Amino acid sequence: MAEKRRRSTGKSTLADVARLVGVSTMTASRALRMPEKVSADIREKIDAAVIELGYVPNVQARNLASASSRLVTMVVPSFATPGCAAVSEALQEVLRPQGYNMMLAEANHSAAEESELIEMLLSYNPAAMVHFNFDNASDAHRLLSNSGLPVIDIGGVHHDSTGISVGVDYAKAIRQLVQNLVDRGYRNLGLLCTQTNSTVFRQLLNGWHSGMLAMNQAPHRVVTSPKPPTFATGHALLAEIRLTWPELDVLICTTEEVACGAMMACHAAGIAIPSQLAIASIGGGQLSAVCSPPLTSVALPYEEMGRMAGKRLLAALNGDEPPVFNELPVTLKMRASTGKP
């Protein structure tokens, strides 16, 4: 049989090899690094794909990966990102007893600097990399695919992850909230979206539009702001939102911090909650229960996200192949900010 000719000159990635064979990137990486962990049939297919695509492994990265590493790097858009502390603490609770330490890095919401950050973190020879509500540009995606490291994406769960996706479906969360509010008699709903990653943003808008249309409601009252999800943002934007839509009877904010800021603006302006304006949010942390009035919210299981991510990561580091799509349920908590539960 004639030898297969290479399609390229080393520009193919490990992800290309995995895609051609029909396996995950982690399986392809494992076949090259630990062939004894993969069946002979899969190993032969991966070897053939390497030849066909002309994939050239990064020798330096392979050498580093062969060294023992107990470091797990975690990249977040900002240390102030809602849920960051809860997720990282829960993740460390799982990893630390197994001898792994974590290093957190802030990307500062900058796609331009993303590849440089990923490249710098890879130079630390981590055992794995974790992303929380963080998008990967194409260059960064290529770097991670070629590294062969286990990668965990935490946040908005999706099927296009670089590695293993753990989180919630924000579309389902907001649809559940919209349906409940409409069932309670609210008819003029508005949505306030602040700075977040593209996966979560798409899910929120898809859930909002599909949920509103399913309840025969107009979905046009949407404000998208590049401002960070803080108290100050919610406080600053409320007046403009009410001026644009004076008929608004309930405002949904995409984080509880923004919602609490909007509630403070209501108190300052003498707007009664919920009789003049009801407020709800996505997030549902401890802040929702103690603000005044207590905030109706869809509680996101941040701690469980961190714990599950840790378990999936340990399985991958042990040479197993854990599920790549891990969706967790959310919980709707009705409180006084939208009327009596």
Coordinates of C-alpha atoms in Angstrom, one line a residue:
M1 CA 0.0 0.0 0.0
A2 CA 1.3 3.4 -0.9
E3 CA 2.2 5.6 2.1
K4 CA -0.3 8.3 2.9
R5 CA 0.8 11.7 1.9
R6 CA 0.7 14.5 4.4
R7 CA -1.8 17.3 3.9
S8 CA 0.2 20.0 5.5
T9 CA 3.6 20.9 6.9
G10 CA 3.0 20.7 10.6
K11 CA 0.3 23.4 11.0
S12 CA -2.4 20.9 12.0
T13 CA -3.4 20.8 15.6
L14 CA -4.0 18.0 18.1
A15 CA -7.7 19.0 17.8
D16 CA -7.6 18.3 14.1
V17 CA -6.2 14.8 14.8
A18 CA -9.0 14.1 17.3
R19 CA -11.7 15.4 15.0
L20 CA -10.5 13.2 12.1
V21 CA -10.5 10.1 14.3
G22 CA -13.8 11.1 16.0
V23 CA -12.4 11.2 19.6
S24 CA -11.9 13.9 22.1
T25 CA -8.7 16.0 22.2
M26 CA -7.9 14.4 25.6
T27 CA -8.0 10.9 24.1
A28 CA -5.7 12.0 21.3
S29 CA -3.3 13.5 23.7
R30 CA -3.4 10.4 25.9
A31 CA -2.7 8.1 22.9
L32 CA 0.5 10.1 22.2
R33 CA 1.6 10.6 25.8
M34 CA 0.4 7.4 27.4
P35 CA -0.4 4.9 24.6
E36 CA -1.0 2.1 27.1
K37 CA -4.1 3.9 28.4
V38 CA -5.8 3.7 24.9
S39 CA -7.1 0.7 23.0
A40 CA -4.9 -0.6 20.2
D41 CA -7.6 0.2 17.6
I42 CA -7.9 3.8 18.7
R43 CA -4.2 4.2 18.9
E44 CA -3.7 2.9 15.4
K45 CA -6.3 5.4 14.1
I46 CA -4.7 8.3 15.9
D47 CA -1.2 7.3 14.6
A48 CA -2.7 7.2 11.0
A49 CA -4.3 10.6 11.5
V50 CA -1.0 12.1 12.7
I51 CA 0.6 10.9 9.5
E52 CA -2.2 12.0 7.3
L53 CA -2.5 15.5 8.7
G54 CA 1.2 16.0 9.2
Y55 CA 0.7 16.8 12.8
V56 CA 4.0 17.7 14.5
P57 CA 3.8 17.5 18.4
N58 CA 5.3 20.3 20.4
V59 CA 8.4 18.5 21.7
Q60 CA 9.1 21.1 24.4
A61 CA 5.5 20.8 25.6
R62 CA 5.6 17.0 25.5
N63 CA 8.8 17.1 27.6
L64 CA 7.3 19.4 30.1
A65 CA 4.2 17.3 30.3
S66 CA 6.2 14.3 31.1
A67 CA 7.6 16.0 34.2
S68 CA 5.5 15.8 37.4
S69 CA 3.4 18.9 37.8
R70 CA 1.0 19.6 40.7
L71 CA -0.1 23.0 39.5
V72 CA -3.5 23.8 38.1
T73 CA -4.0 27.2 36.5
M74 CA -7.4 29.0 36.6
V75 CA -8.2 31.9 34.2
V76 CA -11.1 34.3 35.0
P77 CA -12.2 37.4 33.2
S78 CA -11.9 39.4 36.4
F79 CA -11.5 38.5 40.1
A80 CA -14.7 40.4 40.6
T81 CA -16.7 38.1 38.3
P82 CA -19.8 36.9 40.1
G83 CA -19.2 33.3 41.4
C84 CA -15.4 33.4 41.0
A85 CA -14.6 33.1 44.7
A86 CA -17.2 30.3 45.3
V87 CA -16.1 28.3 42.3
S88 CA -12.4 28.6 43.0
E89 CA -12.8 27.7 46.7
A90 CA -14.9 24.6 45.9
L91 CA -12.4 23.5 43.2
Q92 CA -9.5 23.9 45.6
E93 CA -11.3 21.8 48.2
V94 CA -11.3 18.9 45.8
L95 CA -7.8 19.3 44.3
R96 CA -5.8 20.2 47.4
P97 CA -6.2 16.8 49.2
Q98 CA -4.8 15.2 46.1
G99 CA -1.7 17.3 46.2
Y100 CA -2.6 19.9 43.6
N101 CA -2.2 23.7 44.0
M102 CA -4.0 26.4 42.1
M103 CA -2.8 29.6 40.5
L104 CA -5.5 32.2 39.5
A105 CA -4.9 34.6 36.6
E106 CA -7.1 37.5 35.5
A107 CA -7.6 38.1 31.8
N108 CA -9.1 41.5 32.4
H109 CA -11.8 40.8 29.6
S110 CA -9.1 41.4 27.0
A111 CA -9.2 39.1 23.9
A112 CA -6.1 40.8 22.5
E113 CA -4.0 39.7 25.4
E114 CA -5.6 36.2 25.8
S115 CA -3.1 34.2 23.7
E116 CA -0.1 35.8 25.5
L117 CA -1.7 35.0 28.8
I118 CA -2.3 31.3 27.9
E119 CA 1.2 31.0 26.5
M120 CA 2.6 32.5 29.7
L121 CA 0.6 30.1 31.9
L122 CA 1.6 27.1 29.8
S123 CA 5.3 28.1 30.5
Y124 CA 4.6 27.2 34.2
N125 CA 4.2 23.6 33.1
P126 CA 0.7 23.2 34.6
A127 CA -0.9 19.8 35.0
A128 CA -4.2 21.3 33.7
M129 CA -6.0 24.5 33.0
V130 CA -9.4 25.7 34.2
H131 CA -11.5 28.6 32.7
F132 CA -14.3 30.3 34.5
N133 CA -16.8 32.3 32.2
F134 CA -13.9 32.8 29.9
D135 CA -13.9 32.7 26.0
N136 CA -11.0 31.3 24.0
A137 CA -10.0 33.2 20.9
S138 CA -8.8 31.0 18.0
D139 CA -5.1 31.4 18.8
A140 CA -5.6 30.5 22.4
H141 CA -7.8 27.6 21.4
R142 CA -5.0 26.3 19.2
L143 CA -2.4 26.7 22.0
L144 CA -4.5 24.7 24.4
S145 CA -5.4 22.0 21.8
N146 CA -1.7 21.5 21.0
S147 CA -0.7 21.4 24.7
G148 CA -2.6 18.2 25.3
L149 CA -3.5 19.3 28.8
P150 CA -6.8 18.6 30.4
V151 CA -8.9 21.8 30.1
I152 CA -12.1 22.5 32.1
D153 CA -14.6 25.2 31.1
I154 CA -16.8 26.3 34.0
G155 CA -19.8 28.6 33.5
G156 CA -22.3 28.5 30.7
V157 CA -22.3 24.8 29.7
H158 CA -21.8 24.2 26.0
H159 CA -20.8 21.5 23.4
D160 CA -18.0 23.6 21.8
S161 CA -15.6 23.6 24.8
T162 CA -11.9 23.2 24.3
G163 CA -12.1 20.3 26.9
I164 CA -14.7 19.5 29.5
S165 CA -17.7 21.8 30.0
V166 CA -19.2 22.1 33.5
G167 CA -22.0 24.5 34.4
V168 CA -25.5 25.6 33.8
D169 CA -27.7 26.5 30.8
Y170 CA -28.4 30.2 31.3
A171 CA -31.1 30.1 28.6
K172 CA -33.1 27.6 30.7
A173 CA -32.5 29.7 33.8
I174 CA -33.9 32.9 32.4
R175 CA -36.8 31.1 30.7
Q176 CA -37.9 29.7 34.0
L177 CA -37.8 33.1 35.6
V178 CA -39.7 34.7 32.8
Q179 CA -42.4 32.1 32.9
N180 CA -42.9 32.4 36.6
L181 CA -43.1 36.2 36.5
V182 CA -45.6 36.2 33.7
D183 CA -47.7 33.6 35.5
R184 CA -47.7 36.0 38.5
G185 CA -49.3 38.7 36.4
Y186 CA -46.3 40.8 35.2
R187 CA -46.7 42.0 31.6
N188 CA -44.0 44.6 31.0
L189 CA -40.7 42.8 31.6
G190 CA -37.3 44.2 30.9
L191 CA -33.8 42.7 30.8
L192 CA -30.5 44.3 31.9
C193 CA -27.4 42.5 30.6
T194 CA -24.0 43.7 31.8
Q195 CA -20.4 42.5 30.9
T196 CA -20.1 38.8 30.5
N197 CA -18.5 36.3 28.2
S198 CA -20.0 35.5 24.8
T199 CA -21.3 32.0 25.7
V200 CA -23.3 33.2 28.7
F201 CA -24.5 36.3 26.7
R202 CA -25.8 34.2 23.9
Q203 CA -27.6 31.8 26.2
L204 CA -29.2 34.7 28.2
L205 CA -30.5 36.4 25.0
N206 CA -31.7 33.2 23.5
G207 CA -33.5 32.2 26.7
W208 CA -35.0 35.7 27.1
H209 CA -36.4 35.8 23.5
S210 CA -37.7 32.3 23.5
G211 CA -39.2 32.6 27.0
M212 CA -40.9 35.9 26.3
L213 CA -42.3 34.7 22.9
A214 CA -43.5 31.4 24.5
M215 CA -45.5 33.5 27.0
N216 CA -46.8 35.8 24.2
Q217 CA -44.8 38.8 25.5
A218 CA -42.8 41.4 23.6
P219 CA -39.0 40.8 24.1
H220 CA -37.9 44.3 23.0
R221 CA -37.1 45.8 26.4
V222 CA -33.4 44.8 26.6
V223 CA -30.4 46.9 27.7
T224 CA -26.9 45.5 27.0
S225 CA -24.2 47.3 28.7
P226 CA -20.4 46.8 28.5
K227 CA -20.1 48.0 32.1
P228 CA -19.0 45.5 34.8
P229 CA -21.6 43.7 36.8
T230 CA -21.4 45.8 40.0
F231 CA -23.7 47.7 42.4
A232 CA -22.7 51.0 40.8
T233 CA -23.7 49.8 37.3
G234 CA -27.2 48.8 38.4
H235 CA -27.6 52.0 40.4
A236 CA -26.5 54.2 37.4
L237 CA -28.6 52.5 34.7
L238 CA -32.0 52.3 36.4
A239 CA -33.1 55.9 35.8
E240 CA -32.4 55.7 32.1
I241 CA -34.1 52.3 31.8
R242 CA -37.3 53.7 33.4
L243 CA -37.2 56.8 31.3
T244 CA -37.0 54.6 28.1
W245 CA -39.8 52.3 29.3
P246 CA -42.0 54.0 31.9
E247 CA -44.5 51.1 31.6
L248 CA -41.8 48.7 33.0
D249 CA -43.2 46.6 35.9
V250 CA -40.4 44.2 36.5
L251 CA -36.6 44.3 35.7
I252 CA -34.5 41.2 35.4
C253 CA -30.8 41.8 36.0
T254 CA -28.2 39.2 34.9
T255 CA -26.3 39.3 38.2
E256 CA -27.5 39.9 41.8
E257 CA -24.9 42.7 42.3
V258 CA -26.5 44.7 39.5
A259 CA -30.0 43.9 40.8
C260 CA -29.1 45.1 44.3
G261 CA -27.6 48.3 42.8
A262 CA -30.9 48.9 41.0
M263 CA -32.8 48.3 44.2
M264 CA -30.6 51.0 45.9
A265 CA -31.5 53.4 43.2
C266 CA -35.2 52.6 43.8
H267 CA -34.8 53.4 47.5
A268 CA -33.1 56.7 46.7
A269 CA -35.8 57.7 44.3
G270 CA -38.7 56.7 46.4
I271 CA -39.8 53.9 44.1
A272 CA -41.6 51.1 46.0
I273 CA -40.4 47.5 45.4
P274 CA -42.3 45.6 44.2
S275 CA -45.5 47.6 43.9
Q276 CA -44.0 50.2 41.5
L277 CA -41.2 48.1 40.1
A278 CA -40.3 44.5 40.8
I279 CA -36.7 43.3 40.5
A280 CA -35.3 39.8 39.9
S281 CA -31.9 38.4 39.0
I282 CA -29.8 35.5 37.9
G283 CA -27.2 34.4 40.4
G284 CA -28.9 33.8 43.7
G285 CA -26.0 33.9 46.2
Q286 CA -26.1 35.0 49.8
L287 CA -26.5 38.6 48.8
S288 CA -30.0 37.9 47.4
A289 CA -31.3 36.6 50.7
V290 CA -30.1 39.6 52.8
C291 CA -30.8 42.6 50.6
S292 CA -33.9 44.7 51.3
P293 CA -36.3 43.5 50.2
P294 CA -34.9 40.0 49.6
L295 CA -34.3 39.4 45.9
T296 CA -36.1 36.9 43.7
S297 CA -33.4 35.1 41.8
V298 CA -32.4 32.0 39.9
A299 CA -29.7 30.4 42.1
L300 CA -26.7 29.2 40.2
P301 CA -24.8 26.2 41.9
Y302 CA -21.4 27.8 41.9
E303 CA -20.0 25.6 44.7
E304 CA -21.3 22.4 42.9
M305 CA -19.7 23.7 39.7
G306 CA -16.4 23.9 41.4
R307 CA -16.7 20.5 43.0
M308 CA -17.8 18.7 39.9
A309 CA -15.0 20.4 37.9
G310 CA -12.5 19.2 40.4
K311 CA -13.8 15.6 40.2
R312 CA -13.8 15.6 36.4
L313 CA -10.3 17.1 36.3
L314 CA -8.9 14.5 38.7
A315 CA -10.4 11.8 36.5
A316 CA -8.8 13.3 33.4
L317 CA -5.4 13.6 35.2
N318 CA -5.7 9.9 36.2
G319 CA -6.0 8.9 32.6
D320 CA -9.7 8.4 32.5
E321 CA -12.1 10.0 30.1
P322 CA -14.9 11.8 32.1
P323 CA -18.0 13.2 30.4
V324 CA -17.3 16.3 28.4
F325 CA -20.7 17.9 28.9
N326 CA -21.8 18.3 32.5
E327 CA -25.0 20.4 33.0
L328 CA -26.2 21.2 36.6
P329 CA -29.7 22.3 37.6
V330 CA -30.6 25.8 38.8
T331 CA -33.1 26.7 41.5
L332 CA -35.7 29.5 41.3
K333 CA -36.1 31.3 44.6
M334 CA -39.1 33.6 44.8
R335 CA -38.7 36.4 47.3
A336 CA -40.3 39.7 48.3
S337 CA -38.7 41.8 45.5
T338 CA -41.4 40.4 43.1
G339 CA -44.2 40.0 45.6
K340 CA -45.0 37.4 48.2
P341 CA -43.8 33.9 47.3

